[in-house]
């Protein structure tokens, strides 16, 4: 935790809040581009594509930067496909990874020539009925799951995702029945790993399955690449080591079988660290011996701490210079939502604050704005981008009351 720091070392938080309002999401273009490049350089295998998992953040201006860096995208809904096309992604650079979607959503993708991944026998039937003869990708549930919280483990026996290995025979039958060709296999075992072992094990398993599908031309290992939310304690994911191990796995497989396109689907890794959330302290109080710092950031603006008990580093930026002094006891940082669970940080050592001080919640570029809501009829905040030449640009205005009911 740092006391009084510029946003991305570039601009004063109060200047931004005065100009654009509070709360405010702020993004840094240089970091975003850097993370895109790190993922693109993960392996040197020639037919390798990085498909940004846009659910992490669909701001069209950020999507444009990601497209400019040469990444493709995945989509979970017509809304995401729509925004991606707005950002200039052509349909051949989009994959619709549906889960329990209605036929109309598949039709939206079909009408635009977007490749579809289905993740149940029933969804494969639906696609077969509305688009017989098509190419299709199967999302496999490899029986291995991983993730930072039970709610984000997306493979294994207890999750709703993917086609179980035992059902693959039936999947082949359905595809044959509708004259469909299974040209891709994908999976996503879960979100946020900082050690690559489970990712590698699952990738190996998926390649093993691909060996039994001679028509498969593309294998997608999914996302999940973590970032160190706890700056002092957690180590960065060792991308060099993971890349080498992945590369070895792929090369070995290709030597025995055939060339295949390899894809990965990082969401968080691409955008998380390029975003911070700024807010203002609105109230300070002592409630029966507990110290509460009230601010204008509730779980309507950032839900991760409430939904997954996620930890984000917090910086306090005083309204005017003061000497640093920490509270005698750990503090609770609470938002304005009418629920007792609206707590951003539990029992955290924080500096003595005053009303009007700014706070900066770090690493909120992924699953921040994307998961924000209008709960309590609060308004979605603005988003601004600090460009590479340090210009500041509004990339989405804050909502106004009329947005709640025109
Ligand atoms: N591919 C698929 C099919 C996915 O379901 C996901 C995430 C990703 C890729 C990207 O995963 P990532 O690289 O971002 O870990 N809201 C949660 C994370 C939910 C992730 C859901 N699926 C959070 O804030 O931690």
PDB file of N, CA and C in Angstrom, residues 134-170:
ATOM      1  N   UNK A 134     -22.244 -27.234 -41.094  1.00  0.00           N
ATOM      2  CA  UNK A 134     -21.269 -26.204 -40.696  1.00  0.00           C
ATOM      3  C   UNK A 134     -20.035 -26.806 -40.029  1.00  0.00           C
ATOM      4  N   UNK A 135     -19.023 -25.972 -39.929  1.00  0.00           N
ATOM      5  CA  UNK A 135     -17.850 -26.316 -39.118  1.00  0.00           C
ATOM      6  C   UNK A 135     -18.144 -25.918 -37.679  1.00  0.00           C
ATOM      7  N   UNK A 136     -17.670 -26.723 -36.742  1.00  0.00           N
ATOM      8  CA  UNK A 136     -17.975 -26.419 -35.350  1.00  0.00           C
ATOM      9  C   UNK A 136     -16.780 -26.726 -34.452  1.00  0.00           C
ATOM     10  N   UNK A 137     -16.712 -25.975 -33.350  1.00  0.00           N
ATOM     11  CA  UNK A 137     -15.682 -26.213 -32.341  1.00  0.00           C
ATOM     12  C   UNK A 137     -16.395 -26.792 -31.108  1.00  0.00           C
ATOM     13  N   UNK A 138     -15.812 -27.789 -30.481  1.00  0.00           N
ATOM     14  CA  UNK A 138     -16.402 -28.365 -29.266  1.00  0.00           C
ATOM     15  C   UNK A 138     -15.632 -27.882 -28.049  1.00  0.00           C
ATOM     16  N   UNK A 139     -16.362 -27.363 -27.074  1.00  0.00           N
ATOM     17  CA  UNK A 139     -15.712 -27.015 -25.799  1.00  0.00           C
ATOM     18  C   UNK A 139     -15.741 -28.254 -24.915  1.00  0.00           C
ATOM     19  N   UNK A 140     -14.558 -28.703 -24.568  1.00  0.00           N
ATOM     20  CA  UNK A 140     -14.403 -29.935 -23.799  1.00  0.00           C
ATOM     21  C   UNK A 140     -14.276 -29.595 -22.319  1.00  0.00           C
ATOM     22  N   UNK A 141     -14.855 -30.433 -21.485  1.00  0.00           N
ATOM     23  CA  UNK A 141     -14.601 -30.327 -20.051  1.00  0.00           C
ATOM     24  C   UNK A 141     -13.595 -31.427 -19.696  1.00  0.00           C
ATOM     25  N   UNK A 142     -12.333 -31.047 -19.523  1.00  0.00           N
ATOM     26  CA  UNK A 142     -11.299 -32.073 -19.378  1.00  0.00           C
ATOM     27  C   UNK A 142     -11.275 -32.760 -18.019  1.00  0.00           C
ATOM     28  N   UNK A 143     -12.157 -32.381 -17.122  1.00  0.00           N
ATOM     29  CA  UNK A 143     -12.128 -33.027 -15.806  1.00  0.00           C
ATOM     30  C   UNK A 143     -11.084 -32.420 -14.883  1.00  0.00           C
ATOM     31  N   UNK A 144     -10.272 -31.482 -15.391  1.00  0.00           N
ATOM     32  CA  UNK A 144      -9.312 -30.762 -14.539  1.00  0.00           C
ATOM     33  C   UNK A 144      -9.810 -29.328 -14.426  1.00  0.00           C
ATOM     34  N   UNK A 145      -9.907 -28.814 -13.214  1.00  0.00           N
ATOM     35  CA  UNK A 145     -10.324 -27.428 -13.046  1.00  0.00           C
ATOM     36  C   UNK A 145      -9.315 -26.681 -12.190  1.00  0.00           C
ATOM     37  N   UNK A 146      -9.275 -25.346 -12.329  1.00  0.00           N
ATOM     38  CA  UNK A 146      -8.379 -24.537 -11.503  1.00  0.00           C
ATOM     39  C   UNK A 146      -8.950 -23.136 -11.426  1.00  0.00           C
ATOM     40  N   UNK A 147      -8.529 -22.348 -10.427  1.00  0.00           N
ATOM     41  CA  UNK A 147      -9.008 -20.972 -10.377  1.00  0.00           C
ATOM     42  C   UNK A 147      -8.862 -20.377  -8.998  1.00  0.00           C
ATOM     43  N   UNK A 148      -9.026 -19.032  -8.918  1.00  0.00           N
ATOM     44  CA  UNK A 148      -8.777 -18.337  -7.648  1.00  0.00           C
ATOM     45  C   UNK A 148      -9.960 -18.451  -6.698  1.00  0.00           C
ATOM     46  N   UNK A 149     -11.102 -18.935  -7.198  1.00  0.00           N
ATOM     47  CA  UNK A 149     -12.297 -19.009  -6.365  1.00  0.00           C
ATOM     48  C   UNK A 149     -13.209 -20.056  -6.984  1.00  0.00           C
ATOM     49  N   UNK A 150     -13.980 -20.714  -6.145  1.00  0.00           N
ATOM     50  CA  UNK A 150     -14.900 -21.760  -6.614  1.00  0.00           C
ATOM     51  C   UNK A 150     -15.757 -21.270  -7.793  1.00  0.00           C
ATOM     52  N   UNK A 151     -16.123 -19.984  -7.752  1.00  0.00           N
ATOM     53  CA  UNK A 151     -17.030 -19.448  -8.772  1.00  0.00           C
ATOM     54  C   UNK A 151     -16.368 -19.268 -10.136  1.00  0.00           C
ATOM     55  N   UNK A 152     -15.053 -19.361 -10.218  1.00  0.00           N
ATOM     56  CA  UNK A 152     -14.402 -19.157 -11.525  1.00  0.00           C
ATOM     57  C   UNK A 152     -13.652 -20.401 -12.001  1.00  0.00           C
ATOM     58  N   UNK A 153     -13.916 -21.549 -11.378  1.00  0.00           N
ATOM     59  CA  UNK A 153     -13.359 -22.808 -11.871  1.00  0.00           C
ATOM     60  C   UNK A 153     -14.330 -23.303 -12.938  1.00  0.00           C
ATOM     61  N   UNK A 154     -13.841 -23.421 -14.159  1.00  0.00           N
ATOM     62  CA  UNK A 154     -14.774 -23.643 -15.266  1.00  0.00           C
ATOM     63  C   UNK A 154     -14.600 -25.005 -15.939  1.00  0.00           C
ATOM     64  N   UNK A 155     -13.940 -25.904 -15.277  1.00  0.00           N
ATOM     65  CA  UNK A 155     -13.875 -27.284 -15.778  1.00  0.00           C
ATOM     66  C   UNK A 155     -13.824 -28.190 -14.558  1.00  0.00           C
ATOM     67  N   UNK A 156     -13.973 -29.487 -14.814  1.00  0.00           N
ATOM     68  CA  UNK A 156     -14.019 -30.418 -13.690  1.00  0.00           C
ATOM     69  C   UNK A 156     -15.445 -30.887 -13.476  1.00  0.00           C
ATOM     70  N   UNK A 157     -15.599 -31.816 -12.545  1.00  0.00           N
ATOM     71  CA  UNK A 157     -16.885 -32.515 -12.419  1.00  0.00           C
ATOM     72  C   UNK A 157     -18.025 -31.644 -11.898  1.00  0.00           C
ATOM     73  N   UNK A 158     -17.675 -30.528 -11.227  1.00  0.00           N
ATOM     74  CA  UNK A 158     -18.754 -29.758 -10.590  1.00  0.00           C
ATOM     75  C   UNK A 158     -19.200 -28.539 -11.392  1.00  0.00           C
ATOM     76  N   UNK A 159     -18.740 -28.374 -12.614  1.00  0.00           N
ATOM     77  CA  UNK A 159     -19.085 -27.136 -13.310  1.00  0.00           C
ATOM     78  C   UNK A 159     -20.080 -27.370 -14.436  1.00  0.00           C
ATOM     79  N   UNK A 160     -20.684 -26.264 -14.866  1.00  0.00           N
ATOM     80  CA  UNK A 160     -21.717 -26.339 -15.908  1.00  0.00           C
ATOM     81  C   UNK A 160     -21.111 -26.350 -17.309  1.00  0.00           C
ATOM     82  N   UNK A 161     -19.804 -26.155 -17.425  1.00  0.00           N
ATOM     83  CA  UNK A 161     -19.201 -25.936 -18.739  1.00  0.00           C
ATOM     84  C   UNK A 161     -18.729 -27.209 -19.429  1.00  0.00           C
ATOM     85  N   UNK A 162     -18.722 -27.163 -20.725  1.00  0.00           N
ATOM     86  CA  UNK A 162     -18.005 -28.146 -21.526  1.00  0.00           C
ATOM     87  C   UNK A 162     -18.698 -29.485 -21.693  1.00  0.00           C
ATOM     88  N   UNK A 163     -18.220 -30.230 -22.680  1.00  0.00           N
ATOM     89  CA  UNK A 163     -18.735 -31.566 -22.961  1.00  0.00           C
ATOM     90  C   UNK A 163     -17.813 -32.569 -22.262  1.00  0.00           C
ATOM     91  N   UNK A 164     -18.418 -33.424 -21.458  1.00  0.00           N
ATOM     92  CA  UNK A 164     -17.606 -34.404 -20.717  1.00  0.00           C
ATOM     93  C   UNK A 164     -16.958 -35.381 -21.698  1.00  0.00           C
ATOM     94  N   UNK A 165     -15.797 -35.881 -21.318  1.00  0.00           N
ATOM     95  CA  UNK A 165     -15.047 -36.798 -22.203  1.00  0.00           C
ATOM     96  C   UNK A 165     -15.937 -37.989 -22.607  1.00  0.00           C
ATOM     97  N   UNK A 166     -16.724 -38.484 -21.657  1.00  0.00           N
ATOM     98  CA  UNK A 166     -17.576 -39.650 -21.933  1.00  0.00           C
ATOM     99  C   UNK A 166     -18.634 -39.371 -23.006  1.00  0.00           C
ATOM    100  N   UNK A 167     -18.919 -38.099 -23.233  1.00  0.00           N
ATOM    101  CA  UNK A 167     -19.964 -37.751 -24.209  1.00  0.00           C
ATOM    102  C   UNK A 167     -19.418 -37.486 -25.612  1.00  0.00           C
ATOM    103  N   UNK A 168     -18.125 -37.638 -25.782  1.00  0.00           N
ATOM    104  CA  UNK A 168     -17.554 -37.268 -27.080  1.00  0.00           C
ATOM    105  C   UNK A 168     -18.017 -38.186 -28.216  1.00  0.00           C
ATOM    106  N   UNK A 169     -18.257 -39.471 -27.854  1.00  0.00           N
ATOM    107  CA  UNK A 169     -18.722 -40.406 -28.877  1.00  0.00           C
ATOM    108  C   UNK A 169     -20.072 -39.922 -29.433  1.00  0.00           C
ATOM    109  N   UNK A 170     -20.928 -39.530 -28.517  1.00  0.00           N
ATOM    110  CA  UNK A 170     -22.252 -39.047 -28.922  1.00  0.00           C
ATOM    111  C   UNK A 170     -22.123 -37.729 -29.708  1.00  0.00           C
TER     112      UNK A 170
END
